[in-house]
Amino acid sequence: MSVNVHGGSDGLGPISHDFSSNAWPLPPPESLQVALVGADRQRYPDPAYAALRQSLAHHEQLAAERVLPAAGGSEAIRRLSLAAKLAGIHEVFVPSPGFGDYAAAAQALGLAVHGYADAEALCQALANSGPALVWACEPCNPTGSSFSSEDWARLQRALDDSGAILAVDLACEPLRLDGQSALPAALAEACWRLQCPNKALGLTGVRAAYLLAPHEDDALRPHAEALAASWVLSAEGVVLLEHWTRFAPALELQRQQLRRWRDSQRALLAELGWQQRPSCSNFWLARPPRPFAAAEHAALRAAGIKLRDAASFGMAGLLRVSVQPPVAQAALKNVLEQMQCLQ
C-alpha cells in the first residue's frame, strides 16, 4: 500500500518532542477531553448528523444543508476529488509546494494534476484550461504563506473566466499566529471550504472535519453528498466538532503564548546558523547550516525528536518545523549542538 509522507507518528514509537507535525502543541480543553471519554460508543450516531450540522451551520452562519461532515481532511479531499471526476472535470490545480493529498487524490482517479507556485502562476494556467478543480490552502502548508487581497481578486477573475471550481482548505487557518486571511467573504460563499479543527485542538487522532458547500449548487455538490459513507463520523468525531464551536474563540489566548514560543524558537535556530523563511503560522520552513541526511534524522529520532523533511514537498534541503514548548526547544538545541560537535 502506498502511503503519503506526513509529519507526526511514524511507527517507531512515541515522539517526545514532535516538531514534524503542525498540530497545536497545547493540550485540548479539559472539558473536551472529558467529553471525548464520555462519547457514546454503544450506538450509531444520527446518520443525518442533523443536530451537529445545525450547530456547525450556526457557527459558520449559513444553512445546515451546506454542511457536509467528513472523516478528516484527507477523506474530504478524496471525496471532493471523486465528485469532480464524476462531474466531468479532468484537471486539478494544486499548490506546489503543498499538502500531498490534493495531488494523490487526483492522480489515483486519473485526473491531470498541475502544480502552481503562486496566485499569478495559477491565474495564467487557468486562462488555458478547461473545467477544473482548484485547491488553495490558506495558509499554505508547508510554507505558512497566505494569499493577499490582490491575489484573491485576481483569482476571482480567473475563476469567473474559466469556470473552474475553487476549494479552499482552511485546516491551517486556526493555526495562524499573525494577521488574518484576506479571503473575501463573497468568494468564500461561492467556493468549497474545508474545515479541520482537530489540528487546532491538538487532537489529530480524532478524524473529524466538514466541508462547506457553495451558497449556490454546483456540479460537485450532489456527488459530494452521495459519496459520503454511512456514519462517516464516529461518536468521538461528533463530540469534537460539537465542542469546536464553543472553543474556537478561546484559541486567541493560546496564540499569545505560541507567539512567544515561536519567537524564542526562531532565535534559537538562528543562533545555530539556520536560515528561516517567514510564515504567518505555527510552522515554517528552515534550512540547517549543513544538509540533513538519514543519519541526522535518525540521531534526532533516537533522542525522541522529529523534524519534517520537506523533500517530499519538492524542497530538498529544507525542513518544516512547528512551534513547540521551551522544554522541547531545549532538547532540540542540545541534540543539534551535539551533532555539530561530531562533524
mmCIF file of C-alpha atoms in Angstrom:
data_model
loop_
_atom_site.group_PDB
_atom_site.id
_atom_site.type_symbol
_atom_site.label_atom_id
_atom_site.label_comp_id
_atom_site.label_asym_id
_atom_site.label_seq_id
_atom_site.Cartn_x
_atom_site.Cartn_y
_atom_site.Cartn_z
ATOM 1 C CA MET A 1 0.000 0.000 0.000
ATOM 2 C CA SER A 2 1.323 3.436 -0.944
ATOM 3 C CA VAL A 3 1.406 5.873 1.971
ATOM 4 C CA ASN A 4 1.907 9.605 1.551
ATOM 5 C CA VAL A 5 4.678 11.207 3.584
ATOM 6 C CA HIS A 6 3.435 13.151 6.607
ATOM 7 C CA GLY A 7 4.749 14.534 9.851
ATOM 8 C CA GLY A 8 3.804 13.082 13.227
ATOM 9 C CA SER A 9 3.607 9.396 14.113
ATOM 10 C CA ASP A 10 5.912 7.136 12.123
ATOM 11 C CA GLY A 11 5.603 3.658 13.605
ATOM 12 C CA LEU A 12 8.878 3.986 15.529
ATOM 13 C CA GLY A 13 7.313 4.557 18.916
ATOM 14 C CA PRO A 14 6.395 7.685 20.876
ATOM 15 C CA ILE A 15 7.847 11.051 19.885
ATOM 16 C CA SER A 16 8.760 13.101 22.941
ATOM 17 C CA HIS A 17 9.255 16.387 21.085
ATOM 18 C CA ASP A 18 7.429 16.464 17.759
ATOM 19 C CA PHE A 19 8.455 19.397 15.579
ATOM 20 C CA SER A 20 7.302 17.476 12.482
ATOM 21 C CA SER A 21 3.558 17.849 12.996
ATOM 22 C CA ASN A 22 1.915 21.259 12.699
ATOM 23 C CA ALA A 23 -0.829 20.347 15.167
ATOM 24 C CA TRP A 24 -1.441 22.731 18.080
ATOM 25 C CA PRO A 25 1.173 21.929 20.755
ATOM 26 C CA LEU A 26 -1.011 22.938 23.711
ATOM 27 C CA PRO A 27 -3.412 20.387 25.255
ATOM 28 C CA PRO A 28 -7.098 20.471 24.316
ATOM 29 C CA PRO A 29 -9.586 21.945 26.783
ATOM 30 C CA GLU A 30 -10.161 19.657 29.757
ATOM 31 C CA SER A 31 -13.919 19.691 29.211
ATOM 32 C CA LEU A 32 -13.392 18.415 25.671
ATOM 33 C CA GLN A 33 -11.157 15.618 26.888
ATOM 34 C CA VAL A 34 -13.836 14.594 29.389
ATOM 35 C CA ALA A 35 -16.499 14.745 26.682
ATOM 36 C CA LEU A 36 -14.432 12.522 24.377
ATOM 37 C CA VAL A 37 -14.058 9.904 27.102
ATOM 38 C CA GLY A 38 -17.819 10.010 27.570
ATOM 39 C CA ALA A 39 -18.668 9.717 23.863
ATOM 40 C CA ASP A 40 -21.466 7.182 23.327
ATOM 41 C CA ARG A 41 -19.781 4.314 21.507
ATOM 42 C CA GLN A 42 -22.644 1.877 22.033
ATOM 43 C CA ARG A 43 -24.894 3.473 19.428
ATOM 44 C CA TYR A 44 -24.615 4.724 15.882
ATOM 45 C CA PRO A 45 -24.557 8.497 15.588
ATOM 46 C CA ASP A 46 -27.540 10.076 13.866
ATOM 47 C CA PRO A 47 -26.863 9.090 10.217
ATOM 48 C CA ALA A 48 -28.004 12.537 9.086
ATOM 49 C CA TYR A 49 -25.970 14.363 11.776
ATOM 50 C CA ALA A 50 -28.872 16.824 11.971
ATOM 51 C CA ALA A 51 -28.052 18.433 15.336
ATOM 52 C CA LEU A 52 -24.335 18.611 14.564
ATOM 53 C CA ARG A 53 -24.908 20.165 11.148
ATOM 54 C CA GLN A 54 -27.262 22.713 12.665
ATOM 55 C CA SER A 55 -24.680 23.615 15.314
ATOM 56 C CA LEU A 56 -21.892 23.967 12.755
ATOM 57 C CA ALA A 57 -24.183 25.929 10.441
ATOM 58 C CA HIS A 58 -24.952 28.370 13.252
ATOM 59 C CA HIS A 59 -21.216 28.722 13.914
ATOM 60 C CA GLU A 60 -20.494 29.328 10.225
ATOM 61 C CA GLN A 61 -23.616 31.482 9.733
ATOM 62 C CA LEU A 62 -25.050 29.533 6.824
ATOM 63 C CA ALA A 63 -27.761 26.966 6.077
ATOM 64 C CA ALA A 64 -27.377 23.497 7.623
ATOM 65 C CA GLU A 65 -27.745 21.709 4.283
ATOM 66 C CA ARG A 66 -24.453 23.265 3.193
ATOM 67 C CA VAL A 67 -22.524 21.444 5.961
ATOM 68 C CA LEU A 68 -21.122 18.056 4.935
ATOM 69 C CA PRO A 69 -19.416 16.134 7.793
ATOM 70 C CA ALA A 70 -16.256 14.287 6.819
ATOM 71 C CA ALA A 71 -13.927 11.739 8.409
ATOM 72 C CA GLY A 72 -10.973 14.121 8.479
ATOM 73 C CA GLY A 73 -9.476 16.460 5.892
ATOM 74 C CA SER A 74 -7.952 13.708 3.780
ATOM 75 C CA GLU A 75 -11.298 11.923 3.387
ATOM 76 C CA ALA A 76 -12.915 15.200 2.370
ATOM 77 C CA ILE A 77 -10.191 15.841 -0.216
ATOM 78 C CA ARG A 78 -10.629 12.351 -1.678
ATOM 79 C CA ARG A 79 -14.402 12.713 -1.768
ATOM 80 C CA LEU A 80 -14.392 16.125 -3.405
ATOM 81 C CA SER A 81 -11.835 14.931 -5.968
ATOM 82 C CA LEU A 82 -14.042 11.978 -6.900
ATOM 83 C CA ALA A 83 -17.054 14.282 -7.054
ATOM 84 C CA ALA A 84 -15.117 16.449 -9.511
ATOM 85 C CA LYS A 85 -14.370 13.474 -11.744
ATOM 86 C CA LEU A 86 -17.997 12.341 -11.680
ATOM 87 C CA ALA A 87 -18.984 15.885 -12.646
ATOM 88 C CA GLY A 88 -16.826 15.667 -15.769
ATOM 89 C CA ILE A 89 -13.762 17.525 -14.529
ATOM 90 C CA HIS A 90 -10.427 16.185 -15.794
ATOM 91 C CA GLU A 91 -7.904 18.718 -14.424
ATOM 92 C CA VAL A 92 -6.883 19.638 -10.884
ATOM 93 C CA PHE A 93 -4.679 22.549 -9.843
ATOM 94 C CA VAL A 94 -2.757 22.186 -6.579
ATOM 95 C CA PRO A 95 -0.335 24.438 -4.684
ATOM 96 C CA SER A 96 3.295 23.426 -5.164
ATOM 97 C CA PRO A 97 4.703 23.020 -2.624
ATOM 98 C CA GLY A 98 1.565 21.915 -0.873
ATOM 99 C CA PHE A 99 -0.191 19.175 1.053
ATOM 100 C CA GLY A 100 0.404 15.963 -0.876
ATOM 101 C CA ASP A 101 -3.124 14.577 -0.611
ATOM 102 C CA TYR A 102 -4.507 17.018 -3.201
ATOM 103 C CA ALA A 103 -2.317 15.557 -5.938
ATOM 104 C CA ALA A 104 -2.505 11.995 -4.621
ATOM 105 C CA ALA A 105 -6.309 12.019 -4.675
ATOM 106 C CA ALA A 106 -6.389 13.377 -8.239
ATOM 107 C CA GLN A 107 -3.719 11.020 -9.542
ATOM 108 C CA ALA A 108 -5.494 7.994 -8.069
ATOM 109 C CA LEU A 109 -8.513 8.960 -10.179
ATOM 110 C CA GLY A 110 -6.514 9.518 -13.365
ATOM 111 C CA LEU A 111 -7.018 13.283 -13.316
ATOM 112 C CA ALA A 112 -4.378 15.606 -14.744
ATOM 113 C CA VAL A 113 -2.553 17.433 -11.962
ATOM 114 C CA HIS A 114 -0.989 20.870 -12.421
ATOM 115 C CA GLY A 115 1.103 22.461 -9.690
ATOM 116 C CA TYR A 116 1.276 26.209 -9.228
ATOM 117 C CA ALA A 117 3.783 28.257 -7.251
ATOM 118 C CA ASP A 118 1.691 31.351 -6.584
ATOM 119 C CA ALA A 119 -1.566 33.108 -7.453
ATOM 120 C CA GLU A 120 -0.135 34.722 -10.582
ATOM 121 C CA ALA A 121 1.016 31.392 -11.990
ATOM 122 C CA LEU A 122 -2.349 29.824 -11.146
ATOM 123 C CA CYS A 123 -4.302 32.549 -12.924
ATOM 124 C CA GLN A 124 -2.118 32.245 -16.011
ATOM 125 C CA ALA A 125 -2.631 28.489 -16.078
ATOM 126 C CA LEU A 126 -6.409 28.790 -15.660
ATOM 127 C CA ALA A 127 -6.540 31.024 -18.738
ATOM 128 C CA ASN A 128 -5.581 28.000 -20.833
ATOM 129 C CA SER A 129 -7.526 25.301 -19.021
ATOM 130 C CA GLY A 130 -10.907 23.683 -19.347
ATOM 131 C CA PRO A 131 -13.218 22.835 -16.435
ATOM 132 C CA ALA A 132 -11.021 22.240 -13.406
ATOM 133 C CA LEU A 133 -10.949 21.803 -9.649
ATOM 134 C CA VAL A 134 -8.613 24.299 -7.979
ATOM 135 C CA TRP A 135 -7.214 23.684 -4.491
ATOM 136 C CA ALA A 136 -5.951 26.576 -2.387
ATOM 137 C CA CYS A 137 -4.557 26.157 1.130
ATOM 138 C CA GLU A 138 -4.989 29.106 3.467
ATOM 139 C CA PRO A 139 -2.394 29.498 4.907
ATOM 140 C CA CYS A 140 -0.369 27.147 2.753
ATOM 141 C CA ASN A 141 1.241 24.029 4.172
ATOM 142 C CA PRO A 142 4.291 23.789 4.320
ATOM 143 C CA THR A 143 5.276 27.399 3.637
ATOM 144 C CA GLY A 144 2.958 29.236 6.024
ATOM 145 C CA SER A 145 2.316 31.787 3.263
ATOM 146 C CA SER A 146 -1.054 33.352 2.549
ATOM 147 C CA PHE A 147 -2.753 34.910 -0.478
ATOM 148 C CA SER A 148 -3.070 38.708 -0.406
ATOM 149 C CA SER A 149 -6.240 40.646 -1.197
ATOM 150 C CA GLU A 150 -4.825 41.295 -4.660
ATOM 151 C CA ASP A 151 -4.152 37.581 -5.146
ATOM 152 C CA TRP A 152 -7.730 36.663 -4.289
ATOM 153 C CA ALA A 153 -9.161 39.393 -6.535
ATOM 154 C CA ARG A 154 -7.029 38.182 -9.451
ATOM 155 C CA LEU A 155 -8.047 34.583 -8.782
ATOM 156 C CA GLN A 156 -11.723 35.526 -8.636
ATOM 157 C CA ARG A 157 -11.491 36.999 -12.133
ATOM 158 C CA ALA A 158 -9.660 33.926 -13.431
ATOM 159 C CA LEU A 159 -12.286 31.619 -11.928
ATOM 160 C CA ASP A 160 -15.099 33.638 -13.481
ATOM 161 C CA ASP A 161 -13.429 33.458 -16.894
ATOM 162 C CA SER A 162 -12.519 29.769 -16.764
ATOM 163 C CA GLY A 163 -15.497 28.327 -14.927
ATOM 164 C CA ALA A 164 -13.157 26.403 -12.612
ATOM 165 C CA ILE A 165 -14.398 25.303 -9.183
ATOM 166 C CA LEU A 166 -12.416 26.531 -6.172
ATOM 167 C CA ALA A 167 -11.898 24.539 -2.964
ATOM 168 C CA VAL A 168 -10.118 26.337 -0.111
ATOM 169 C CA ASP A 169 -8.521 24.143 2.557
ATOM 170 C CA LEU A 170 -8.752 26.083 5.839
ATOM 171 C CA ALA A 171 -7.214 23.410 8.070
ATOM 172 C CA CYS A 172 -4.287 25.711 8.872
ATOM 173 C CA GLU A 173 -6.333 28.892 9.320
ATOM 174 C CA PRO A 174 -6.794 28.385 13.110
ATOM 175 C CA LEU A 175 -3.019 27.830 13.293
ATOM 176 C CA ARG A 176 -2.355 31.357 12.038
ATOM 177 C CA LEU A 177 -0.344 33.416 14.524
ATOM 178 C CA ASP A 178 -0.110 36.688 12.577
ATOM 179 C CA GLY A 179 -2.716 38.658 10.661
ATOM 180 C CA GLN A 180 -5.863 37.189 9.197
ATOM 181 C CA SER A 181 -6.996 35.619 5.965
ATOM 182 C CA ALA A 182 -7.701 38.014 3.091
ATOM 183 C CA LEU A 183 -10.188 35.576 1.515
ATOM 184 C CA PRO A 184 -13.112 37.813 0.512
ATOM 185 C CA ALA A 185 -16.476 36.937 2.029
ATOM 186 C CA ALA A 186 -18.145 36.839 -1.392
ATOM 187 C CA LEU A 187 -15.588 34.364 -2.747
ATOM 188 C CA ALA A 188 -15.759 32.277 0.432
ATOM 189 C CA GLU A 189 -19.505 31.963 -0.036
ATOM 190 C CA ALA A 190 -19.076 30.928 -3.672
ATOM 191 C CA CYS A 191 -16.397 28.238 -3.181
ATOM 192 C CA TRP A 192 -15.973 24.967 -1.311
ATOM 193 C CA ARG A 193 -14.324 25.308 2.094
ATOM 194 C CA LEU A 194 -12.730 22.571 4.188
ATOM 195 C CA GLN A 195 -12.566 22.938 7.976
ATOM 196 C CA CYS A 196 -10.393 20.569 10.052
ATOM 197 C CA PRO A 197 -10.475 21.760 13.678
ATOM 198 C CA ASN A 198 -8.741 18.684 15.086
ATOM 199 C CA LYS A 199 -5.369 20.314 14.304
ATOM 200 C CA ALA A 200 -6.170 23.447 16.286
ATOM 201 C CA LEU A 201 -7.498 21.392 19.190
ATOM 202 C CA GLY A 202 -4.367 19.220 19.297
ATOM 203 C CA LEU A 203 -6.435 16.092 18.616
ATOM 204 C CA THR A 204 -5.295 14.904 15.208
ATOM 205 C CA GLY A 205 -6.016 11.309 16.230
ATOM 206 C CA VAL A 206 -9.734 12.121 16.177
ATOM 207 C CA ARG A 207 -10.554 12.133 12.481
ATOM 208 C CA ALA A 208 -13.238 14.785 12.033
ATOM 209 C CA ALA A 209 -13.785 17.618 9.575
ATOM 210 C CA TYR A 210 -16.512 19.202 7.484
ATOM 211 C CA LEU A 211 -16.995 20.672 4.045
ATOM 212 C CA LEU A 212 -18.948 23.862 3.443
ATOM 213 C CA ALA A 213 -20.667 23.800 0.080
ATOM 214 C CA PRO A 214 -21.037 26.963 -2.031
ATOM 215 C CA HIS A 215 -24.162 29.042 -1.457
ATOM 216 C CA GLU A 216 -25.336 28.119 -4.954
ATOM 217 C CA ASP A 217 -25.490 24.489 -6.058
ATOM 218 C CA ASP A 218 -22.650 23.452 -8.348
ATOM 219 C CA ALA A 219 -21.842 20.291 -10.280
ATOM 220 C CA LEU A 220 -19.920 18.747 -7.370
ATOM 221 C CA ARG A 221 -22.478 19.035 -4.597
ATOM 222 C CA PRO A 222 -24.837 16.138 -5.477
ATOM 223 C CA HIS A 223 -21.853 13.805 -5.824
ATOM 224 C CA ALA A 224 -20.148 15.061 -2.646
ATOM 225 C CA GLU A 225 -23.329 14.383 -0.700
ATOM 226 C CA ALA A 226 -23.971 10.971 -2.266
ATOM 227 C CA LEU A 227 -20.373 9.760 -1.827
ATOM 228 C CA ALA A 228 -20.335 10.163 1.966
ATOM 229 C CA ALA A 229 -20.110 6.827 3.742
ATOM 230 C CA SER A 230 -22.845 5.913 6.195
ATOM 231 C CA TRP A 231 -21.915 7.224 9.648
ATOM 232 C CA VAL A 232 -18.882 8.939 8.162
ATOM 233 C CA LEU A 233 -18.167 10.464 11.596
ATOM 234 C CA SER A 234 -17.534 8.393 14.716
ATOM 235 C CA ALA A 235 -19.035 9.273 18.090
ATOM 236 C CA GLU A 236 -15.719 10.917 19.023
ATOM 237 C CA GLY A 237 -15.747 12.917 15.807
ATOM 238 C CA VAL A 238 -19.200 14.246 16.579
ATOM 239 C CA VAL A 239 -18.110 15.308 20.069
ATOM 240 C CA LEU A 240 -15.024 17.088 18.752
ATOM 241 C CA LEU A 241 -16.965 19.075 16.142
ATOM 242 C CA GLU A 242 -19.699 19.940 18.630
ATOM 243 C CA HIS A 243 -17.134 21.362 21.043
ATOM 244 C CA TRP A 244 -15.207 23.180 18.334
ATOM 245 C CA THR A 245 -17.972 25.751 18.035
ATOM 246 C CA ARG A 246 -17.544 26.563 21.732
ATOM 247 C CA PHE A 247 -13.768 26.705 21.968
ATOM 248 C CA ALA A 248 -12.735 28.461 18.764
ATOM 249 C CA PRO A 249 -12.672 31.944 20.398
ATOM 250 C CA ALA A 250 -10.514 30.737 23.301
ATOM 251 C CA LEU A 251 -7.669 29.885 20.927
ATOM 252 C CA GLU A 252 -6.666 33.542 20.763
ATOM 253 C CA LEU A 253 -5.376 33.397 24.341
ATOM 254 C CA GLN A 254 -3.249 30.385 23.453
ATOM 255 C CA ARG A 255 -1.941 32.154 20.343
ATOM 256 C CA GLN A 256 -0.324 34.766 22.578
ATOM 257 C CA GLN A 257 1.701 32.036 24.287
ATOM 258 C CA LEU A 258 2.590 30.393 20.982
ATOM 259 C CA ARG A 259 3.877 33.688 19.592
ATOM 260 C CA ARG A 260 6.325 33.894 22.496
ATOM 261 C CA TRP A 261 7.399 30.288 21.972
ATOM 262 C CA ARG A 262 7.774 30.895 18.238
ATOM 263 C CA ASP A 263 9.984 33.934 18.767
ATOM 264 C CA SER A 264 12.278 32.047 21.143
ATOM 265 C CA GLN A 265 12.443 29.036 18.811
ATOM 266 C CA ARG A 266 13.319 31.145 15.788
ATOM 267 C CA ALA A 267 16.009 32.900 17.837
ATOM 268 C CA LEU A 268 17.409 29.529 18.921
ATOM 269 C CA LEU A 269 17.631 28.221 15.365
ATOM 270 C CA ALA A 270 19.132 31.492 14.116
ATOM 271 C CA GLU A 271 21.807 31.234 16.811
ATOM 272 C CA LEU A 272 22.659 27.768 15.473
ATOM 273 C CA GLY A 273 23.044 29.134 11.949
ATOM 274 C CA TRP A 274 19.720 28.044 10.459
ATOM 275 C CA GLN A 275 18.161 30.073 7.639
ATOM 276 C CA GLN A 276 14.431 30.500 8.217
ATOM 277 C CA ARG A 277 11.649 31.606 5.929
ATOM 278 C CA PRO A 278 8.820 33.911 7.035
ATOM 279 C CA SER A 279 5.456 32.411 7.960
ATOM 280 C CA CYS A 280 2.186 33.613 9.447
ATOM 281 C CA SER A 281 1.500 30.216 11.043
ATOM 282 C CA ASN A 282 2.793 28.000 13.823
ATOM 283 C CA PHE A 283 5.117 26.277 11.323
ATOM 284 C CA TRP A 284 7.758 27.415 8.849
ATOM 285 C CA LEU A 285 10.500 26.213 6.544
ATOM 286 C CA ALA A 286 14.119 26.275 7.670
ATOM 287 C CA ARG A 287 17.485 25.251 6.233
ATOM 288 C CA PRO A 288 20.153 23.923 8.633
ATOM 289 C CA PRO A 289 23.760 25.085 8.150
ATOM 290 C CA ARG A 290 24.638 21.583 6.921
ATOM 291 C CA PRO A 291 22.328 19.274 4.936
ATOM 292 C CA PHE A 292 20.338 16.765 6.940
ATOM 293 C CA ALA A 293 20.675 13.173 5.772
ATOM 294 C CA ALA A 294 19.171 9.971 7.128
ATOM 295 C CA ALA A 295 21.830 9.821 9.843
ATOM 296 C CA GLU A 296 20.878 13.222 11.255
ATOM 297 C CA HIS A 297 17.176 12.371 11.286
ATOM 298 C CA ALA A 298 17.959 9.031 12.937
ATOM 299 C CA ALA A 299 20.035 10.718 15.652
ATOM 300 C CA LEU A 300 17.226 13.129 16.423
ATOM 301 C CA ARG A 301 14.631 10.356 16.391
ATOM 302 C CA ALA A 302 16.734 8.284 18.785
ATOM 303 C CA ALA A 303 16.591 11.249 21.169
ATOM 304 C CA GLY A 304 12.805 11.395 20.879
ATOM 305 C CA ILE A 305 12.809 14.368 18.500
ATOM 306 C CA LYS A 306 11.372 14.537 14.997
ATOM 307 C CA LEU A 307 11.601 17.199 12.290
ATOM 308 C CA ARG A 308 9.690 17.196 8.984
ATOM 309 C CA ASP A 309 11.891 16.703 5.932
ATOM 310 C CA ALA A 310 10.481 18.940 3.179
ATOM 311 C CA ALA A 311 11.967 16.832 0.357
ATOM 312 C CA SER A 312 8.567 15.175 -0.152
ATOM 313 C CA PHE A 313 7.199 18.663 -0.862
ATOM 314 C CA GLY A 314 9.847 19.032 -3.569
ATOM 315 C CA MET A 315 12.010 21.211 -1.325
ATOM 316 C CA ALA A 316 15.172 19.217 -0.723
ATOM 317 C CA GLY A 317 17.454 20.603 1.962
ATOM 318 C CA LEU A 318 14.629 22.309 3.849
ATOM 319 C CA LEU A 319 12.834 21.196 6.986
ATOM 320 C CA ARG A 320 9.399 22.195 8.209
ATOM 321 C CA VAL A 321 9.408 22.926 11.917
ATOM 322 C CA SER A 322 6.486 23.722 14.176
ATOM 323 C CA VAL A 323 6.338 25.740 17.372
ATOM 324 C CA GLN A 324 6.980 23.607 20.440
ATOM 325 C CA PRO A 325 7.264 24.333 24.191
ATOM 326 C CA PRO A 326 10.517 25.555 25.773
ATOM 327 C CA VAL A 327 11.379 22.090 27.110
ATOM 328 C CA ALA A 328 11.226 20.703 23.572
ATOM 329 C CA GLN A 329 13.288 23.598 22.252
ATOM 330 C CA ALA A 330 15.960 22.935 24.885
ATOM 331 C CA ALA A 331 16.066 19.251 23.935
ATOM 332 C CA LEU A 332 16.385 20.128 20.241
ATOM 333 C CA LYS A 333 19.193 22.600 20.926
ATOM 334 C CA ASN A 334 21.075 20.029 22.978
ATOM 335 C CA VAL A 335 20.966 17.365 20.248
ATOM 336 C CA LEU A 336 21.782 19.818 17.451
ATOM 337 C CA GLU A 337 24.819 21.107 19.344
ATOM 338 C CA GLN A 338 25.997 17.547 19.930
ATOM 339 C CA MET A 339 25.639 16.789 16.244
ATOM 340 C CA GLN A 340 27.674 19.883 15.355
ATOM 341 C CA CYS A 341 30.448 18.766 17.681
ATOM 342 C CA LEU A 342 30.634 15.406 15.938
ATOM 343 C CA GLN A 343 31.044 16.913 12.470
#
